[in-house]
Short mmCIF file of C-alpha atoms in Angstrom, two decimals:
data_model
loop_
_atom_site.label_atom_id
_atom_site.label_comp_id
_atom_site.label_asym_id
_atom_site.label_seq_id
_atom_site.Cartn_x
_atom_site.Cartn_y
_atom_site.Cartn_z
CA MET A 1152 72.66 103.16 88.35
CA THR A 1153 74.23 103.62 91.71
CA SER A 1154 76.29 100.71 93.00
CA GLY A 1155 77.27 102.06 96.39
CA THR A 1156 76.95 104.92 98.81
CA ILE A 1157 78.26 106.08 102.16
CA SER A 1158 76.78 107.72 105.21
CA ILE A 1159 79.06 110.07 107.14
CA ASP A 1160 78.29 110.77 110.78
CA GLN A 1161 78.49 114.55 110.56
CA GLU A 1162 78.75 115.06 114.30
CA ARG A 1163 81.59 112.61 114.75
CA CYS A 1164 83.55 113.88 111.71
CA LYS A 1165 86.45 116.20 112.53
CA GLY A 1166 86.98 117.39 108.96
CA CYS A 1167 90.56 116.13 108.79
CA GLY A 1168 90.29 115.88 105.00
CA LEU A 1169 91.78 112.41 104.55
CA CYS A 1170 88.74 110.73 102.93
CA PRO A 1171 88.48 113.24 100.03
CA ILE A 1172 92.11 112.48 99.17
CA VAL A 1173 91.83 108.71 99.06
CA CYS A 1174 88.38 108.51 97.35
CA PRO A 1175 89.03 107.03 93.88
CA GLN A 1176 85.80 108.55 92.51
CA HIS A 1177 86.40 112.02 94.06
CA VAL A 1178 82.85 112.19 95.40
CA ILE A 1179 83.69 113.22 98.98
CA LYS A 1180 84.16 116.91 99.74
CA ILE A 1181 84.71 118.94 102.90
CA ALA A 1182 81.62 121.13 103.47
CA GLU A 1183 83.28 124.53 103.84
CA ASP A 1184 79.90 126.19 104.37
CA GLN A 1185 78.83 123.97 107.26
CA LEU A 1186 79.93 123.45 110.82
CA ASN A 1187 79.06 120.64 113.20
CA THR A 1188 78.55 121.20 116.91
CA LYS A 1189 82.27 120.69 117.57
CA GLY A 1190 83.08 123.47 115.10
CA TYR A 1191 84.58 121.35 112.35
CA HIS A 1192 83.70 121.43 108.65
CA PRO A 1193 82.41 117.87 108.13
CA ALA A 1194 83.02 115.71 105.07
CA GLN A 1195 80.09 115.12 102.73
CA LEU A 1196 79.21 112.79 99.90
CA ILE A 1197 78.55 114.91 96.77
CA ASP A 1198 77.56 112.28 94.26
CA PRO A 1199 74.91 113.53 91.79
CA GLU A 1200 76.03 111.05 89.13
CA HIS A 1201 76.00 108.08 91.50
CA ALA A 1202 79.67 107.38 90.94
CA CYS A 1203 80.29 105.91 94.41
CA THR A 1204 81.12 102.22 94.09
CA GLY A 1205 81.05 101.41 97.80
CA CYS A 1206 84.73 100.45 97.73
CA ALA A 1207 85.07 101.37 101.44
CA ILE A 1208 88.53 102.92 101.04
CA CYS A 1209 87.26 106.09 102.78
CA SER A 1210 86.24 104.03 105.79
CA LEU A 1211 89.73 102.51 105.98
CA ILE A 1212 91.48 105.87 106.25
CA CYS A 1213 88.87 107.59 108.47
CA PRO A 1214 90.49 108.09 111.91
CA ASP A 1215 87.14 108.73 113.57
CA VAL A 1216 85.33 105.73 112.12
CA CYS A 1217 82.37 107.88 111.09
CA ILE A 1218 81.74 106.38 107.64
CA THR A 1219 79.27 103.55 107.03
CA VAL A 1220 79.54 102.02 103.56
CA PHE A 1221 76.73 100.43 101.58
CA ARG A 1222 76.94 98.51 98.34
CA GLU A 1223 74.51 96.96 95.91
CA PRO A 1224 74.92 93.21 96.26
CA HIS A 1225 76.32 91.46 93.23
CA ARG A 1226 73.42 90.10 91.19
CA ALA A 1227 75.04 86.79 90.45
CA ARG A 1228 75.86 86.34 94.09
CA MET A 1229 72.30 87.19 95.07
CA ALA A 1230 70.96 84.64 92.62
CA ALA A 1231 73.23 81.97 94.05
CA VAL A 1232 72.43 82.81 97.68
CA PRO A 1233 68.85 84.14 97.83
CA GLU A 1234 69.05 84.77 101.59
CA LEU A 1235 71.55 87.56 100.92
CA SER A 1236 68.82 89.69 99.39
CA LYS A 1237 66.94 89.58 102.69
CA GLU A 1238 69.84 90.87 104.72
CA VAL A 1239 69.21 94.47 103.78
CA ILE A 1240 68.57 97.45 105.96
CA MET B 834 73.43 116.98 101.09
CA VAL B 835 73.68 114.55 103.93
CA THR B 836 73.13 110.86 103.24
CA LEU B 837 71.16 109.51 106.13
CA ILE B 838 71.16 105.79 106.73
CA GLU B 839 67.37 105.87 106.20
CA ASP B 840 67.89 107.34 102.71
CA VAL B 841 70.07 104.48 101.52
CA PRO B 842 68.26 102.29 98.94
CA ALA B 843 66.83 99.22 100.64
CA THR B 844 68.56 96.86 98.25
CA MET B 845 72.01 97.93 99.43
CA GLN B 846 73.91 96.00 102.02
CA VAL B 847 76.24 97.31 104.66
CA VAL B 848 79.81 96.52 103.63
CA TYR B 849 81.53 98.52 106.34
CA GLN B 850 80.36 99.78 109.70
CA ARG B 851 81.83 100.64 113.05
CA PRO B 852 83.27 97.54 114.78
CA GLU B 853 81.42 96.33 117.87
CA SER B 854 84.50 96.47 120.08
CA LEU B 855 84.79 100.22 119.52
CA SER B 856 82.68 102.40 121.82
CA CYS B 857 80.18 104.81 120.33
CA VAL B 858 81.85 107.81 121.94
CA SER B 859 83.79 110.41 119.98
CA THR B 860 87.53 110.29 120.63
CA HIS B 861 89.50 113.27 121.94
CA TYR B 862 92.23 112.87 119.30
CA CYS B 863 93.10 115.76 117.00
CA PRO B 864 91.66 115.76 113.45
CA GLY B 865 93.64 113.40 111.25
CA CYS B 866 95.49 111.68 114.09
CA THR B 867 96.11 108.04 113.16
CA HIS B 868 95.49 106.89 116.73
CA GLY B 869 91.87 106.56 115.58
CA ILE B 870 92.93 104.20 112.78
CA ALA B 871 95.02 102.13 115.20
CA HIS B 872 92.03 101.91 117.57
CA ARG B 873 89.78 100.79 114.75
CA LEU B 874 92.20 98.12 113.55
CA LEU B 875 92.55 96.68 117.04
CA ALA B 876 88.76 96.70 117.52
CA GLU B 877 88.21 94.98 114.16
CA ALA B 878 90.83 92.35 115.00
CA LEU B 879 89.16 91.66 118.38
CA ASP B 880 85.78 91.34 116.63
CA GLU B 881 87.13 89.03 113.95
CA LEU B 882 88.70 86.69 116.48
CA GLY B 883 85.71 86.90 118.83
CA LEU B 884 87.86 88.08 121.74
CA ARG B 885 85.78 91.02 122.95
CA ASP B 886 84.43 89.23 126.02
CA ARG B 887 87.79 88.10 127.34
CA THR B 888 90.15 90.93 126.47
CA ILE B 889 91.79 93.26 128.98
CA LEU B 890 93.25 96.44 127.51
CA VAL B 891 96.01 98.14 129.47
CA ALA B 892 96.01 101.86 128.63
CA PRO B 893 99.26 103.88 128.79
CA VAL B 894 100.03 107.47 129.66
CA GLY B 895 100.15 109.74 126.65
CA CYS B 896 97.59 110.79 124.05
CA SER B 897 95.95 107.37 124.27
CA VAL B 898 95.55 107.64 128.05
CA PHE B 899 91.78 107.32 127.68
CA ALA B 900 91.99 104.28 125.39
CA TYR B 901 89.99 102.24 127.91
CA ASN B 902 87.03 104.57 127.24
CA TYR B 903 87.10 103.86 123.54
CA PHE B 904 86.93 100.07 123.56
CA GLU B 905 84.06 97.85 124.67
CA VAL B 906 86.47 95.59 126.57
CA ASP B 907 87.74 95.47 130.12
CA GLY B 908 90.52 97.94 130.70
CA CYS B 909 92.81 99.45 133.24
CA GLU B 910 95.25 102.30 133.39
CA ALA B 911 98.94 101.76 134.07
CA ALA B 912 101.48 104.20 135.42
CA HIS B 913 103.61 105.88 132.78
CA GLY B 914 105.48 103.20 130.85
CA ARG B 915 104.42 100.39 133.16
CA ALA B 916 101.73 98.88 130.94
CA PRO B 917 103.79 95.73 130.19
CA ALA B 918 104.38 95.20 133.93
CA MET B 919 100.67 95.52 134.68
CA ALA B 920 99.86 93.29 131.70
CA THR B 921 102.30 90.70 133.03
CA GLY B 922 100.42 90.53 136.31
CA LEU B 923 97.01 90.41 134.66
CA LYS B 924 98.04 87.65 132.28
CA ARG B 925 99.67 85.53 134.96
CA VAL B 926 96.65 85.78 137.26
CA GLN B 927 94.13 85.25 134.46
CA PRO B 928 95.92 83.26 131.76
CA ASP B 929 92.68 82.63 129.86
CA ARG B 930 92.29 86.36 129.17
CA ILE B 931 93.75 88.16 126.17
CA VAL B 932 95.88 91.01 127.52
CA VAL B 933 96.74 93.86 125.18
CA THR B 934 98.80 96.96 125.94
CA TYR B 935 98.42 100.04 123.76
CA GLN B 936 101.41 102.33 124.10
CA GLY B 937 102.94 105.34 122.42
CA ASP B 938 106.61 105.98 121.80
CA GLY B 939 107.11 108.33 124.72
CA ASP B 940 105.56 105.75 127.01
CA LEU B 941 107.14 102.58 125.60
CA VAL B 942 110.61 103.67 124.43
CA SER B 943 111.40 106.30 127.03
CA ILE B 944 110.16 105.83 130.58
CA GLY B 945 108.84 102.33 129.88
CA ALA B 946 111.91 100.96 128.08
CA ALA B 947 112.89 98.72 130.98
CA GLU B 948 109.39 97.29 131.36
CA ILE B 949 108.94 96.44 127.68
CA LEU B 950 112.45 94.97 127.36
CA HIS B 951 112.05 92.69 130.35
CA ALA B 952 108.48 91.71 129.52
CA ALA B 953 109.74 90.69 126.07
CA ALA B 954 112.81 88.96 127.50
CA ARG B 955 110.62 86.96 129.89
CA GLY B 956 108.46 86.01 126.93
CA GLU B 957 105.30 87.21 128.63
CA ASN B 958 102.32 86.03 126.63
CA ILE B 959 100.90 89.51 125.96
CA THR B 960 100.39 91.67 122.88
CA THR B 961 101.62 95.25 122.58
CA ILE B 962 100.33 97.78 120.06
CA PHE B 963 103.13 100.34 119.79
CA VAL B 964 102.16 103.64 118.17
CA ASN B 965 105.30 105.44 117.00
CA ASN B 966 104.79 109.04 115.90
CA ALA B 967 108.31 110.31 116.68
CA VAL B 968 107.15 112.90 119.19
CA TYR B 969 105.60 113.34 122.63
CA GLY B 970 102.01 114.19 121.71
CA MET B 971 100.06 114.85 124.90
CA THR B 972 102.66 116.98 126.65
CA GLY B 973 103.09 119.37 123.74
CA GLY B 974 105.38 117.97 121.09
CA GLN B 975 108.69 117.46 122.89
CA MET B 976 111.50 115.29 121.55
CA ALA B 977 110.99 111.55 122.09
CA PRO B 978 113.59 108.76 121.88
CA THR B 979 112.13 107.99 118.46
CA THR B 980 112.39 111.57 117.14
CA LEU B 981 114.33 111.56 113.88
CA LEU B 982 117.71 113.22 113.48
CA GLY B 983 117.20 116.86 112.49
CA GLN B 984 113.48 116.77 113.38
CA LYS B 985 112.32 119.97 115.03
CA THR B 986 110.26 119.62 118.18
CA THR B 987 109.44 122.03 121.00
CA SER B 988 112.43 120.77 122.98
CA SER B 989 114.76 120.51 119.97
CA PRO B 990 113.90 123.73 118.11
CA PHE B 991 116.99 123.49 115.87
CA GLY B 992 116.42 119.83 115.08
CA ARG B 993 117.54 116.70 116.94
CA ASN B 994 121.28 116.75 117.35
CA VAL B 995 123.39 113.58 117.67
CA SER B 996 126.00 115.13 119.95
CA SER B 997 123.48 116.09 122.63
CA SER B 998 120.59 113.66 122.09
CA GLY B 999 122.06 110.57 120.47
CA TYR B 1000 120.30 108.44 117.91
CA PRO B 1001 116.62 107.44 117.56
CA ILE B 1002 115.83 103.96 118.90
CA ARG B 1003 114.47 101.30 116.56
CA MET B 1004 112.41 99.35 119.07
CA SER B 1005 111.20 96.51 116.82
CA GLU B 1006 114.74 95.63 115.77
CA LEU B 1007 115.87 95.81 119.40
CA LEU B 1008 113.13 93.55 120.77
CA SER B 1009 113.47 91.07 117.92
CA GLN B 1010 116.88 90.09 119.34
CA LEU B 1011 115.25 88.71 122.48
CA ASP B 1012 114.50 85.00 122.53
CA GLY B 1013 111.20 85.37 124.42
CA THR B 1014 109.50 87.21 121.58
CA ALA B 1015 107.18 85.43 119.15
CA TYR B 1016 106.04 88.08 116.72
CA ILE B 1017 107.65 91.52 116.27
CA VAL B 1018 106.68 93.51 113.19
CA ARG B 1019 106.54 97.12 112.07
CA ARG B 1020 103.71 98.47 109.94
CA SER B 1021 102.69 101.95 108.82
CA LEU B 1022 99.35 103.79 108.79
CA HIS B 1023 100.19 106.31 106.07
CA ASP B 1024 98.09 104.83 103.29
CA VAL B 1025 95.29 102.36 102.72
CA ALA B 1026 97.50 99.48 101.53
CA HIS B 1027 99.69 99.73 104.62
CA ILE B 1028 96.62 100.05 106.87
CA ARG B 1029 95.32 96.74 105.49
CA LYS B 1030 98.69 95.10 106.21
CA ALA B 1031 98.68 96.57 109.72
CA LYS B 1032 95.30 94.98 110.40
CA LYS B 1033 96.59 91.56 109.35
CA ALA B 1034 99.61 91.98 111.61
CA ILE B 1035 97.42 92.83 114.62
CA VAL B 1036 95.27 89.75 113.97
CA THR B 1037 98.41 87.59 113.78
CA ALA B 1038 99.81 89.09 116.98
CA LEU B 1039 96.57 88.31 118.83
CA LYS B 1040 96.57 84.77 117.42
CA ALA B 1041 100.14 84.31 118.68
CA GLN B 1042 98.91 85.22 122.15
CA MET B 1043 95.88 82.92 121.86
CA HIS B 1044 98.25 80.04 121.12
CA GLY B 1045 100.60 80.99 123.95
CA LEU B 1046 103.66 81.52 121.77
CA GLY B 1047 105.07 84.42 123.77
CA PHE B 1048 105.45 88.17 123.49
CA SER B 1049 104.03 89.84 120.38
CA MET B 1050 104.28 93.46 119.31
CA VAL B 1051 103.04 95.44 116.32
CA GLU B 1052 104.75 98.80 115.85
CA LEU B 1053 102.59 101.26 113.90
CA LEU B 1054 104.18 104.31 112.29
CA SER B 1055 101.69 107.01 113.05
CA SER B 1056 101.14 110.70 112.37
CA CYS B 1057 100.89 113.69 114.71
CA PRO B 1058 99.66 116.58 112.54
CA THR B 1059 99.29 118.95 115.50
CA ASN B 1060 102.78 118.60 116.92
CA TRP B 1061 104.49 118.20 113.56
CA GLY B 1062 102.75 121.45 112.58
CA ILE B 1063 101.44 120.25 109.22
CA PRO B 1064 97.97 119.34 107.85
CA ALA B 1065 96.75 115.77 108.24
CA ASP B 1066 97.27 114.79 104.60
CA GLN B 1067 100.83 116.14 104.55
CA ALA B 1068 101.51 114.32 107.80
CA LEU B 1069 100.80 111.02 106.06
CA ASN B 1070 103.28 111.98 103.32
CA TRP B 1071 105.79 112.94 106.01
CA ILE B 1072 105.62 109.39 107.39
CA ALA B 1073 106.37 107.97 103.93
CA GLU B 1074 109.19 110.39 103.19
CA ASN B 1075 110.92 110.67 106.55
CA MET B 1076 109.93 107.87 108.89
CA LEU B 1077 109.89 104.90 106.51
CA PRO B 1078 113.58 105.27 105.51
CA TYR B 1079 114.66 105.17 109.17
CA TYR B 1080 111.96 102.83 110.43
CA PRO B 1081 111.45 100.34 107.57
CA VAL B 1082 108.28 98.29 107.72
CA GLY B 1083 108.81 94.56 107.91
CA ASP B 1084 108.70 91.38 109.96
CA TYR B 1085 111.57 91.43 112.45
CA LYS B 1086 110.78 88.30 114.39
CA VAL B 1087 108.28 85.65 113.37
CA HIS B 1088 108.30 82.49 115.46
CA PRO B 1089 108.14 79.43 113.18
CA GLU B 1090 104.85 78.41 114.80
CA VAL B 1091 103.33 81.83 114.06
CA THR B 1092 103.61 81.15 110.35
CA THR B 1093 101.35 78.13 110.76
CA LEU B 1094 98.53 80.07 112.48
#
């Protein structure tokens, strides 16, 4: 069961390689076989086992602020505050 | 496989997204340059404190010369090193505005040393974000006043030499001796824990200005992978191994009233 995920803006990413280093789950890789329009190899989420926890550490180190982080809301918290479950995308 | 925002399960909530105060444009900084992190931290701090509508950012000369393009706040461009002088004027004319200068080490410590010293000595109620990467970035990696002893740059190819170039300047320690200052701290951007602490420091510096306590400055140890000639990840290690021993992170001046904010 996945508990989090990220979306990387491929066009804004400059492939600096900092997010793969800090990711505790090692689910971010630099796509060596792809180029964006600026000519950089962008970072990608490779997470077939749904290991991403949505910890947002990648977004803290990203110099180009191209990572959006999503997380499954905590069930207990959702039960306590039902409105939280409505604030989804 | 690209995760598009539309593909994210509907039950998930956004826990991190781009701060509102940061423009949607792509920056011109090199890959891995921590200027982007410093920009993000300042934008998040402005969002948290709800200051976006009344902030004026004074951009410097250097790599961050286009900083006014990257923030959704009012901005203006100062002559090289003169950002604190321009900020002084802006703050005195419009004291209800939050005036922030964003300066690099070549701008602040070298040509702008007089301006920053006297702005701090006068206790001008402004906030300075000082990005120290020990090199002149925009002009091609020449030696800066903050370049470490023995560090090779394009204008010190055999390493910085004390007999010809003197010693690197520790600006936070220097400014902390002035009575007009309210909050002078040094933080680093080389890992996530230090980035979190840097964000808190920027928030505190802005609060000090909001309460009119005087001059506040946050020095951020930053990387320059291009001019140091190493990959971005090694540049972060280089900060930890070489810059931190000479430029220790810490609180150099904290006005007693700042601790109550």
